[in-house]
Amino acid sequence: MSDNTVPASRLAVEARDNFLAHYKNGTLALYELDLRIFFDWCADAGTDPLDVRRSTLERFVNDLMNVRGNSPRSAVRRFQTVRSFYRLAAADEIIDRDPTWMVRLPKWSVDRSTIAWLDKHEMGRLLRAAEATSPAHHALIALMGMLGLRVSEACGARLEDIREDNLGYTTLTVTRKGGKEATVPVPVPLLRIIERARGGRTMGTIVVTKRGNPQTRNGAYLWVKTLAKRAGLPENVHPHSLRHGAVSALVDAGVPMHEAQEFAGHADIRTTAHYYHRPLTLDQHGAHVTARVFAGAAA
């Protein structure tokens, strides 16, 4: 910061703390960083965060890319945190207008062909490599592949959160992104894997290290990279590749996209569609269905 910085007002700090209080774990850490960057930028610009205008925010996004070196995609994602902050502040009547309205953002796109994902055969090889390594490795891969859990969700899954419901189904309650809880069924193949990883324990995380400590996000990343190499998979495979593979497997099996959305815990179905990696062929085009239905009706 320069010597001419203007610290955020007490009201702005309270608004920020109130916004962050809605989140936990990794989401909280990410949003804290986004708002710290934004508040520091406002201080350097000599303005209080609650007094900014649309043009000020456009300069912030521009500086994210040209000064901090963020990609357009990262700059837009970071701005979305700032936008959510202002929307809550407006809803709480801390400010009388949302300054993010009509902010012009950079265009960006993702080449989906570069996103690493696993088909069912690759997932099978990874599961076999994990099983041959240790019960804990096997459980980590199975939780992410069979339940589509994010790596932090899989590492945080606990034995005491495995229960049997009134109908006899075994379920697992996991903490989703943003601190939301979801109860998911534990299929028999996964339950057997978890039982081996349990090792007689009744409490604690399902996935533990060799020393018996809960596995971390970074540790799980290294496990996946090591197992992928043993399974002969591409070098760019990472934990989220399993989640992409899980959604693709569901849709390939005929599960409707809205049910795949529920499985993945996505708030927006467009995110789920982004996870599906098999492009439709001309044989699968909807025109064949409409032609058959309407031609039959006209006969």
XYZ file of C-alpha atoms in Angstrom:
299
model
C 0.000 0.000 0.000
C 1.025 3.593 -0.563
C 1.268 6.260 2.170
C -1.966 7.846 0.911
C -4.177 4.857 1.580
C -7.647 5.337 3.034
C -8.667 2.555 5.442
C -12.140 1.087 5.106
C -14.831 2.586 7.316
C -16.107 0.707 10.334
C -19.425 0.151 8.544
C -17.653 -1.365 5.521
C -15.673 -3.720 7.762
C -18.863 -4.766 9.554
C -20.579 -5.383 6.207
C -17.640 -7.512 5.071
C -17.622 -9.531 8.307
C -21.384 -10.053 8.055
C -20.997 -11.336 4.489
C -18.178 -13.725 5.395
C -20.154 -15.084 8.349
C -22.388 -16.894 5.828
C -19.552 -19.189 4.698
C -17.228 -21.861 6.092
C -14.067 -23.797 5.338
C -12.575 -23.462 1.850
C -15.273 -21.118 0.562
C -14.701 -18.793 3.514
C -10.941 -18.752 2.923
C -11.431 -17.996 -0.775
C -13.921 -15.175 -0.176
C -11.755 -13.704 2.589
C -8.875 -13.465 0.126
C -11.070 -11.927 -2.592
C -12.394 -9.228 -0.275
C -8.983 -8.557 1.257
C -7.643 -7.889 -2.228
C -10.616 -5.643 -3.006
C -10.479 -3.701 0.290
C -6.717 -3.185 -0.109
C -7.281 -1.957 -3.656
C -9.948 0.494 -2.449
C -7.567 1.765 0.254
C -4.868 2.401 -2.351
C -7.433 4.106 -4.587
C -8.429 6.406 -1.729
C -12.053 5.315 -1.530
C -14.197 3.516 0.991
C -15.659 0.210 -0.325
C -19.180 1.415 0.425
C -18.688 4.572 -1.695
C -17.557 2.995 -4.979
C -19.208 3.577 -8.340
C -19.611 1.339 -11.373
C -16.611 2.941 -13.068
C -14.506 2.311 -9.944
C -15.330 -1.378 -10.057
C -14.450 -1.588 -13.744
C -11.029 -0.132 -12.906
C -10.673 -2.776 -10.184
C -11.383 -5.606 -12.647
C -8.951 -4.047 -15.122
C -6.228 -3.861 -12.458
C -6.831 -7.488 -11.485
C -5.775 -8.467 -14.992
C -3.161 -5.825 -15.831
C -1.549 -5.290 -12.430
C -2.107 -8.552 -10.516
C -1.853 -10.689 -13.639
C -5.152 -12.523 -13.140
C -6.649 -14.206 -16.181
C -10.021 -12.842 -17.395
C -11.713 -15.895 -15.922
C -10.067 -15.408 -12.506
C -10.821 -11.674 -12.536
C -14.504 -12.357 -13.229
C -14.677 -15.024 -10.522
C -13.070 -12.661 -8.007
C -15.477 -9.910 -9.008
C -18.436 -12.236 -8.408
C -17.426 -12.368 -4.736
C -17.401 -8.576 -4.622
C -20.800 -8.518 -6.349
C -22.270 -10.922 -3.761
C -20.858 -8.706 -0.996
C -22.643 -5.644 -2.378
C -25.903 -7.479 -2.989
C -26.042 -8.533 0.641
C -25.119 -5.026 1.766
C -27.994 -3.643 -0.330
C -30.386 -6.282 0.997
C -29.393 -5.337 4.553
C -29.930 -1.640 3.652
C -26.327 -0.771 4.477
C -26.137 0.818 1.013
C -29.037 2.177 -1.016
C -27.877 0.840 -4.379
C -25.868 -2.036 -5.817
C -22.826 -0.505 -7.592
C -22.127 -3.729 -9.496
C -25.171 -3.216 -11.726
C -24.108 -2.939 -15.394
C -20.393 -3.403 -14.663
C -18.712 -4.450 -17.905
C -16.694 -7.636 -17.471
C -14.109 -9.246 -19.747
C -15.167 -12.115 -21.971
C -13.617 -15.510 -21.402
C -14.168 -19.074 -22.470
C -12.864 -22.496 -21.532
C -11.599 -25.063 -24.010
C -13.364 -28.085 -22.543
C -11.097 -30.416 -24.479
C -8.267 -29.385 -22.124
C -10.177 -30.351 -18.954
C -8.968 -33.645 -17.498
C -11.701 -36.198 -16.794
C -11.942 -39.974 -16.511
C -14.151 -42.366 -18.413
C -15.376 -45.583 -16.757
C -12.389 -47.627 -17.916
C -9.901 -45.069 -16.604
C -11.807 -44.837 -13.336
C -11.625 -48.621 -13.029
C -7.851 -48.547 -13.476
C -7.529 -45.808 -10.871
C -9.662 -47.744 -8.374
C -7.533 -50.859 -8.885
C -4.329 -48.869 -8.358
C -5.791 -47.341 -5.187
C -6.915 -50.716 -3.818
C -3.442 -52.130 -4.375
C -1.918 -49.213 -2.447
C -3.938 -49.050 0.793
C -7.533 -49.073 2.113
C -7.288 -45.329 2.740
C -6.225 -44.618 -0.859
C -9.051 -46.851 -2.061
C -11.607 -45.026 0.093
C -10.488 -41.588 -1.104
C -10.811 -42.503 -4.783
C -14.136 -44.290 -4.221
C -15.654 -41.366 -2.310
C -14.755 -38.923 -5.076
C -15.574 -41.263 -7.953
C -18.708 -43.052 -6.721
C -20.248 -40.165 -4.777
C -18.823 -37.356 -6.912
C -17.463 -35.599 -3.826
C -15.070 -32.686 -4.042
C -11.659 -33.456 -2.564
C -12.344 -31.360 0.557
C -15.690 -33.131 1.028
C -14.070 -36.557 0.726
C -11.305 -35.657 3.180
C -13.861 -34.276 5.640
C -16.257 -37.257 5.483
C -16.501 -38.841 8.923
C -17.328 -42.324 10.161
C -19.833 -41.063 12.730
C -21.820 -39.443 9.903
C -22.560 -42.864 8.394
C -26.021 -43.951 9.502
C -28.886 -46.242 8.561
C -32.236 -44.582 7.818
C -35.743 -45.880 8.557
C -35.871 -47.771 5.266
C -32.593 -49.566 5.876
C -30.454 -47.457 3.526
C -26.935 -46.628 4.652
C -26.301 -42.897 4.257
C -23.445 -40.458 4.690
C -23.917 -36.812 5.641
C -21.265 -34.606 4.033
C -20.531 -30.909 4.292
C -20.802 -29.418 0.836
C -19.182 -26.317 -0.600
C -20.407 -23.258 1.275
C -21.064 -25.222 4.465
C -24.296 -26.853 3.288
C -24.962 -30.394 4.468
C -26.203 -33.160 2.182
C -27.169 -36.729 2.973
C -26.224 -39.207 0.258
C -26.667 -42.994 -0.011
C -23.663 -45.255 0.410
C -23.887 -48.059 -2.196
C -22.788 -51.530 -1.126
C -19.474 -51.516 -3.105
C -18.513 -48.218 -1.465
C -19.623 -49.407 1.973
C -17.296 -52.400 1.694
C -14.408 -50.103 0.769
C -15.159 -47.845 3.732
C -15.322 -50.834 6.092
C -11.792 -51.829 5.086
C -10.578 -48.244 5.533
C -12.284 -48.061 8.940
C -9.867 -50.573 10.458
C -11.965 -51.019 13.584
C -12.387 -47.269 14.179
C -15.800 -45.849 15.068
C -14.979 -42.132 14.898
C -12.888 -39.751 12.854
C -12.450 -39.115 9.169
C -12.866 -42.024 6.797
C -9.629 -41.213 4.985
C -6.532 -41.072 7.187
C -2.818 -41.007 6.519
C -0.395 -43.771 7.441
C 0.105 -42.040 10.811
C -3.635 -42.010 11.432
C -4.119 -38.283 10.857
C -6.982 -36.895 8.768
C -5.937 -36.559 5.142
C -5.670 -32.975 3.890
C -6.670 -31.444 0.576
C -3.019 -31.113 -0.479
C -2.200 -34.626 0.661
C -5.155 -36.012 -1.292
C -3.960 -34.155 -4.375
C -0.579 -35.871 -4.132
C -2.257 -39.254 -3.612
C -4.341 -38.815 -6.764
C -1.344 -37.729 -8.839
C 0.669 -40.742 -7.628
C -2.164 -43.194 -8.247
C -2.882 -41.736 -11.686
C 0.738 -42.318 -12.655
C 0.584 -45.926 -11.408
C -2.616 -46.455 -13.394
C -1.027 -45.086 -16.563
C -3.389 -42.105 -16.760
C -2.568 -38.676 -18.252
C -0.346 -36.366 -16.203
C -3.014 -33.667 -15.978
C -5.425 -35.860 -13.959
C -6.228 -34.270 -10.584
C -8.895 -34.803 -7.880
C -11.589 -32.806 -9.683
C -11.140 -35.045 -12.727
C -12.988 -37.741 -10.789
C -15.963 -35.440 -10.213
C -16.097 -34.606 -13.913
C -15.945 -38.320 -14.667
C -18.761 -39.090 -12.216
C -21.157 -36.603 -13.835
C -20.251 -37.827 -17.321
C -20.842 -41.437 -16.260
C -24.287 -40.555 -14.917
C -25.419 -38.809 -18.093
C -23.953 -41.573 -20.263
C -26.010 -44.074 -18.236
C -29.191 -42.169 -19.088
C -29.605 -40.130 -15.888
C -31.337 -36.798 -16.712
C -29.203 -33.702 -16.322
C -31.341 -32.323 -13.487
C -30.753 -35.524 -11.494
C -27.022 -35.283 -12.206
C -27.240 -31.724 -10.877
C -28.739 -33.015 -7.620
C -26.029 -35.692 -7.403
C -23.260 -33.109 -7.806
C -24.888 -30.547 -5.513
C -24.671 -27.795 -8.112
C -26.810 -24.689 -7.630
C -26.943 -24.060 -11.392
C -27.632 -26.802 -13.941
C -25.308 -25.036 -16.393
C -22.421 -25.991 -14.128
C -23.496 -29.632 -14.309
C -23.706 -29.457 -18.099
C -20.150 -28.100 -18.119
C -19.032 -31.312 -16.370
C -20.401 -33.565 -19.116
C -17.602 -34.364 -21.538
C -19.125 -36.475 -24.298
C -20.427 -34.278 -27.126
C -23.689 -35.424 -28.702
C -23.408 -37.133 -32.065
C -25.782 -36.520 -34.971
C -27.430 -39.856 -34.167
C -28.373 -38.450 -30.757
C -29.723 -35.148 -32.060
C -33.193 -34.229 -30.835
C -34.352 -33.722 -34.412
C -34.709 -37.496 -34.776
C -37.159 -37.582 -31.857
C -39.282 -34.614 -32.987
C -39.375 -35.943 -36.556
C -40.552 -39.344 -35.370
C -43.218 -37.883 -33.064
C -44.614 -35.343 -35.522
C -44.397 -37.600 -38.570
C -46.319 -40.250 -36.647
C -48.965 -37.713 -35.674
C -49.340 -36.561 -39.286
C -49.702 -40.092 -40.692
